[in-house]
XYZ file of C-alpha atoms in Angstrom:
368
model
C 21.308 -7.931 12.675
C 20.470 -11.159 14.440
C 18.857 -13.942 12.338
C 16.310 -16.597 13.078
C 14.769 -19.420 10.880
C 11.461 -21.148 10.948
C 10.894 -24.144 8.678
C 8.084 -25.089 6.352
C 6.405 -28.398 7.071
C 5.038 -31.436 5.307
C 2.280 -33.410 6.916
C 2.923 -37.135 6.915
C -0.817 -37.593 7.519
C -3.658 -35.758 9.160
C -5.058 -33.367 6.528
C -8.008 -31.053 7.588
C -8.151 -32.672 11.028
C -6.451 -29.807 12.980
C -9.428 -27.358 12.912
C -11.675 -30.314 13.863
C -9.796 -30.750 17.196
C -8.194 -33.938 15.857
C -4.682 -35.472 15.372
C -1.863 -34.572 12.966
C 1.627 -35.924 12.266
C 3.868 -33.396 10.474
C 7.676 -33.112 9.992
C 9.589 -29.813 9.599
C 11.477 -29.250 6.394
C 15.042 -27.977 5.909
C 13.478 -25.253 3.748
C 12.475 -22.205 5.849
C 12.030 -18.516 6.221
C 14.885 -16.447 7.593
C 14.066 -13.352 9.634
C 16.820 -10.855 10.340
C 15.630 -8.415 12.991
C 16.848 -5.363 14.914
C 14.980 -3.207 17.494
C 14.221 0.493 16.843
C 13.238 3.201 19.328
C 11.135 5.406 17.066
C 7.816 3.407 16.835
C 8.503 2.415 13.296
C 8.284 -1.085 11.713
C 10.334 -1.350 8.544
C 9.849 -4.497 6.475
C 11.681 -5.890 3.523
C 11.758 -9.199 1.674
C 14.375 -10.758 -0.602
C 11.458 -12.120 -2.623
C 10.036 -8.554 -3.090
C 13.068 -6.493 -4.101
C 12.487 -2.823 -3.889
C 9.252 -3.252 -2.007
C 9.894 -1.728 1.362
C 6.941 -1.381 3.817
C 7.105 1.163 6.658
C 4.298 1.662 9.176
C 4.085 3.095 12.697
C 3.240 0.638 15.428
C 0.218 2.705 16.570
C -1.021 2.769 12.965
C -0.915 -1.000 12.184
C -4.591 -1.651 12.393
C -5.680 1.434 10.539
C -3.211 0.735 7.724
C -4.013 -3.022 7.438
C -6.194 -2.865 4.300
C -3.632 -0.610 2.511
C -0.790 -2.998 3.087
C 0.430 -5.554 0.420
C -0.946 -9.084 1.099
C 2.425 -10.591 1.822
C 3.209 -7.975 4.447
C 0.093 -8.672 6.445
C 1.601 -11.886 7.749
C 4.725 -10.546 9.464
C 3.032 -7.315 10.473
C 0.204 -9.346 11.950
C 2.787 -10.857 14.265
C 4.064 -7.474 15.212
C 0.438 -6.384 15.994
C -0.069 -9.544 18.207
C 3.036 -8.551 20.260
C 1.677 -4.985 20.687
C -1.790 -6.293 21.572
C -0.192 -8.631 24.068
C 1.384 -5.666 25.910
C 4.944 -6.500 24.985
C 7.316 -3.565 24.854
C 7.967 -3.338 21.169
C 9.267 0.131 20.421
C 9.896 -0.434 16.762
C 11.770 -3.025 14.693
C 13.500 -3.636 11.296
C 12.528 -6.963 9.658
C 14.362 -8.393 6.747
C 12.864 -11.585 5.327
C 14.194 -14.349 3.006
C 12.143 -17.359 2.287
C 13.076 -20.682 0.651
C 9.674 -22.500 1.065
C 7.824 -22.571 -2.309
C 4.788 -20.324 -2.128
C 1.516 -22.065 -2.781
C 2.967 -25.573 -2.672
C 1.052 -26.711 0.490
C 4.277 -26.646 2.523
C 3.241 -23.846 4.888
C 5.271 -20.954 3.637
C 2.978 -18.534 5.293
C 3.261 -20.253 8.691
C 7.027 -20.390 8.337
C 6.964 -16.621 7.734
C 4.821 -15.949 10.757
C 6.835 -18.228 12.973
C 10.195 -16.756 11.925
C 9.033 -13.276 12.911
C 7.373 -14.662 16.067
C 10.639 -16.262 17.393
C 12.612 -13.201 16.475
C 10.230 -10.852 18.358
C 10.027 -13.361 21.292
C 13.837 -13.270 21.709
C 14.103 -9.503 21.275
C 11.073 -8.300 23.294
C 9.363 -11.161 25.261
C 11.699 -13.981 26.224
C 9.145 -15.267 28.703
C 6.885 -16.550 25.876
C 6.624 -20.373 25.784
C 6.652 -22.433 22.589
C 2.957 -22.899 22.988
C 2.356 -19.208 23.280
C 4.428 -18.659 20.167
C 2.320 -21.062 18.243
C -0.817 -19.130 19.397
C 0.799 -15.772 18.477
C 1.648 -17.005 14.848
C -1.755 -18.517 14.339
C -3.537 -15.449 15.623
C -1.553 -13.250 13.164
C -2.483 -15.465 10.320
C -6.152 -15.840 11.272
C -6.718 -12.203 12.159
C -4.395 -9.718 10.412
C -3.778 -11.901 7.290
C -7.362 -13.162 7.259
C -6.576 -16.842 6.663
C -8.530 -19.313 8.875
C -5.801 -21.864 9.505
C -5.837 -24.432 12.375
C -2.909 -25.014 14.639
C -1.080 -27.658 12.505
C 1.213 -25.407 10.396
C 2.435 -23.174 13.229
C 2.880 -26.072 15.675
C 5.008 -27.987 13.222
C 7.243 -24.970 12.476
C 7.806 -24.287 16.198
C 7.759 -27.659 17.774
C 9.217 -30.222 15.349
C 12.501 -31.972 16.081
C 15.140 -33.208 13.647
C 14.781 -36.872 12.796
C 11.217 -37.052 14.246
C 7.633 -36.721 13.293
C 5.461 -34.616 15.621
C 2.336 -36.270 16.922
C 0.071 -33.570 17.970
C -3.355 -33.834 19.681
C -4.741 -30.481 18.727
C -7.526 -30.325 21.337
C -5.149 -31.300 24.205
C -2.547 -28.817 22.971
C -5.049 -25.945 22.837
C -6.010 -26.851 26.363
C -2.364 -26.968 27.480
C -2.744 -30.627 28.560
C 0.238 -32.800 29.343
C 0.926 -35.424 26.631
C -0.502 -33.232 23.889
C 2.696 -33.646 21.814
C 5.006 -36.557 21.201
C 8.268 -36.672 19.112
C 8.202 -40.079 17.199
C 11.410 -41.227 15.543
C 11.145 -41.147 11.765
C 14.409 -42.434 10.438
C 13.794 -43.300 6.790
C 17.487 -43.501 5.814
C 17.976 -46.407 8.153
C 15.112 -48.224 6.421
C 16.468 -47.407 2.964
C 13.487 -45.190 2.184
C 13.081 -41.677 0.708
C 10.228 -39.229 1.268
C 9.687 -37.308 -1.943
C 7.834 -34.067 -2.220
C 6.423 -33.289 -5.680
C 5.543 -29.549 -6.015
C 3.012 -29.757 -8.945
C 3.469 -26.062 -9.807
C -0.258 -25.521 -9.424
C -0.426 -23.066 -6.534
C -3.124 -23.077 -3.864
C -4.296 -20.156 -1.879
C -5.936 -20.708 1.513
C -7.492 -17.300 1.317
C -9.459 -18.083 -1.880
C -12.573 -19.527 -0.104
C -12.342 -23.298 -0.630
C -10.515 -23.942 2.656
C -12.896 -21.723 4.648
C -15.848 -23.408 3.000
C -14.635 -26.921 4.067
C -14.066 -25.664 7.541
C -17.654 -24.243 7.745
C -19.005 -27.632 6.387
C -17.189 -29.504 9.111
C -18.556 -27.216 11.793
C -22.100 -27.760 10.312
C -21.638 -31.490 10.410
C -20.536 -31.331 14.043
C -23.560 -29.121 14.881
C -25.864 -31.536 13.134
C -24.460 -34.410 15.250
C -24.687 -32.247 18.408
C -20.967 -32.697 19.010
C -18.378 -30.142 19.989
C -16.265 -31.069 16.900
C -15.837 -33.862 14.434
C -12.972 -35.053 16.580
C -15.793 -36.560 18.777
C -17.560 -38.385 15.892
C -17.161 -42.101 15.113
C -18.079 -44.060 12.046
C -21.254 -45.102 13.792
C -22.376 -41.421 13.802
C -21.937 -40.802 10.049
C -25.260 -42.364 8.953
C -27.126 -39.801 11.171
C -25.935 -37.042 8.785
C -28.790 -36.700 6.346
C -27.048 -34.191 4.197
C -24.827 -36.265 1.900
C -22.342 -33.461 1.428
C -21.790 -33.052 5.209
C -21.620 -36.757 5.523
C -18.792 -37.031 3.000
C -16.957 -34.259 4.749
C -17.365 -35.887 8.185
C -16.344 -39.267 6.762
C -12.981 -37.887 5.742
C -12.327 -36.329 9.130
C -13.310 -39.433 11.111
C -11.316 -41.819 8.967
C -8.334 -39.412 8.654
C -8.070 -39.190 12.526
C -8.050 -42.963 12.693
C -5.310 -43.055 10.010
C -3.145 -40.623 11.951
C -3.414 -42.812 15.057
C -2.633 -45.993 13.072
C 0.455 -44.384 11.421
C 1.676 -43.037 14.767
C 1.372 -46.502 16.340
C 3.249 -48.158 13.568
C 6.161 -45.711 13.843
C 6.209 -45.932 17.583
C 6.619 -49.748 17.516
C 9.636 -49.413 15.109
C 7.858 -51.275 12.375
C 9.024 -51.000 8.828
C 7.984 -47.523 7.740
C 6.896 -49.088 4.432
C 3.799 -50.290 6.369
C 2.378 -46.797 6.531
C 2.242 -46.506 2.742
C -1.319 -47.961 2.365
C -2.536 -45.520 4.887
C -1.065 -42.605 3.046
C -2.715 -43.718 -0.161
C -6.017 -44.138 1.599
C -5.739 -40.584 2.839
C -5.434 -39.285 -0.707
C -8.486 -41.288 -1.809
C -10.466 -39.771 1.028
C -9.297 -36.152 0.288
C -10.276 -36.772 -3.310
C -13.584 -38.546 -2.839
C -15.037 -37.330 0.507
C -13.349 -33.940 1.000
C -13.080 -33.021 -2.659
C -9.945 -30.903 -2.326
C -7.659 -32.696 -4.766
C -6.816 -31.478 -8.290
C -5.856 -33.087 -11.627
C -2.180 -32.437 -11.134
C -2.208 -33.863 -7.625
C -4.063 -37.023 -8.753
C -1.600 -37.475 -11.659
C 1.420 -37.167 -9.367
C 0.003 -39.679 -6.873
C -0.910 -42.137 -9.688
C 2.494 -41.840 -11.337
C 4.274 -42.315 -8.027
C 2.345 -45.436 -7.235
C 2.808 -46.907 -10.760
C 6.538 -46.532 -10.337
C 6.527 -48.492 -7.084
C 5.931 -45.950 -4.283
C 4.694 -47.553 -1.144
C 2.191 -44.813 -0.610
C 1.428 -41.306 -1.882
C -0.881 -38.532 -0.982
C -1.668 -34.828 -1.534
C -0.653 -32.563 1.276
C -1.740 -29.198 2.493
C -5.112 -27.503 2.152
C -5.637 -28.789 -1.342
C -6.823 -27.424 -4.757
C -3.258 -27.561 -5.838
C 0.195 -27.663 -4.163
C 2.228 -30.793 -3.530
C 2.162 -34.501 -2.870
C 4.420 -36.783 -0.839
C 5.463 -40.231 -1.865
C 7.267 -42.889 0.347
C 9.715 -44.620 -2.075
C 12.631 -47.124 -2.248
C 13.918 -45.818 -5.656
C 13.641 -42.009 -5.665
C 15.124 -41.509 -9.086
C 12.802 -43.984 -10.715
C 9.724 -42.495 -9.154
C 10.778 -38.904 -9.829
C 11.473 -39.720 -13.549
C 8.039 -41.381 -13.963
C 6.234 -38.430 -12.485
C 8.136 -35.906 -14.638
C 7.510 -38.009 -17.796
C 3.787 -38.299 -16.942
C 3.439 -34.663 -16.488
C 5.164 -34.034 -19.815
C 2.960 -36.510 -21.697
C -0.220 -34.913 -20.249
C 0.849 -31.420 -21.149
C 1.424 -30.073 -17.583
C 4.367 -27.914 -16.705
C 7.316 -29.906 -15.211
C 6.907 -30.463 -11.413
C 9.638 -29.828 -8.849
C 10.597 -33.161 -7.119
C 12.912 -33.200 -4.100
C 13.607 -35.403 -1.151
C 13.031 -34.270 2.413
C 14.114 -35.339 5.907
C 12.694 -34.328 9.339
C 14.340 -31.099 10.251
C 14.509 -28.976 13.445
C 11.845 -26.440 14.381
C 12.347 -22.667 14.599
C 15.576 -21.483 16.104
C 18.166 -18.669 16.167
C 20.922 -18.808 13.569
C 23.446 -16.470 15.227
């Protein structure tokens, strides 16, 4: 069987801005989901996962939609991709899919997007080589939004498909959705040359984008944009915020408006080859906004950020949809910061976190 891999991602900055038509700045991780795939001619999709030993899912192509609610939750992501290819008129006659994932589930590192993108690139190469990278992003997102029932924006899938090794991906979500030129930019992000490390701290408190909190925040953002008579909060400025009479909607909009500004500021600092340490304060400001205005942080996330900063991190913030998952910390002394975080978790009675360094990796590609 041929194999493909799609990476997870961590967002340097730009949280909850993608579904508001805004700006994001992710990197791909070296951790990914591997999809081994082989065509069949009998109309059957056969699905296995190394993380679900003994759990084989078999379903006929023409029965995917009817069987959707009977399928295990994990299987709806890859089978949603298959369904998108069938709906798109591509000549899928059946396929064997064998999955193996290394992205921690529920850590805010986009394990589900990596899963969908790994299957998408495999099916593209096998059945629809004419698909562009942008079309693959749309297929993977449609599978997650529709078949899997998770209302994500474009961030996760774009990062998994489009990121380049050694770079952060600057993405203008509105321009990308409209297929405009200049919607993406690869910005060099060489931390090693600056003597820096980007740590990820998986707090061990999983989050679940399908549990309602994420969808609620998205609906609140849409309500805020409607109240301002704007297409999306991407179009709002700080001068518009006082016009939101509802204090809850005003806080949600405040985060999106200021977070978009932070993404642009970080991208500008990295473009000008400034010392990457200079982005640290913006990372920490993002966490404060996610805690105070967007209210998606959690005690473990706050503790990890506080412990990292106390140990000398230049900046730290929660990443992902929130309510659990991971933080990132930009540090000079990785061992010292990691030790302080682990010790603080132990002193507070939380389970030990997983702490590891990451570097910008390549996007989805074929392995053999």
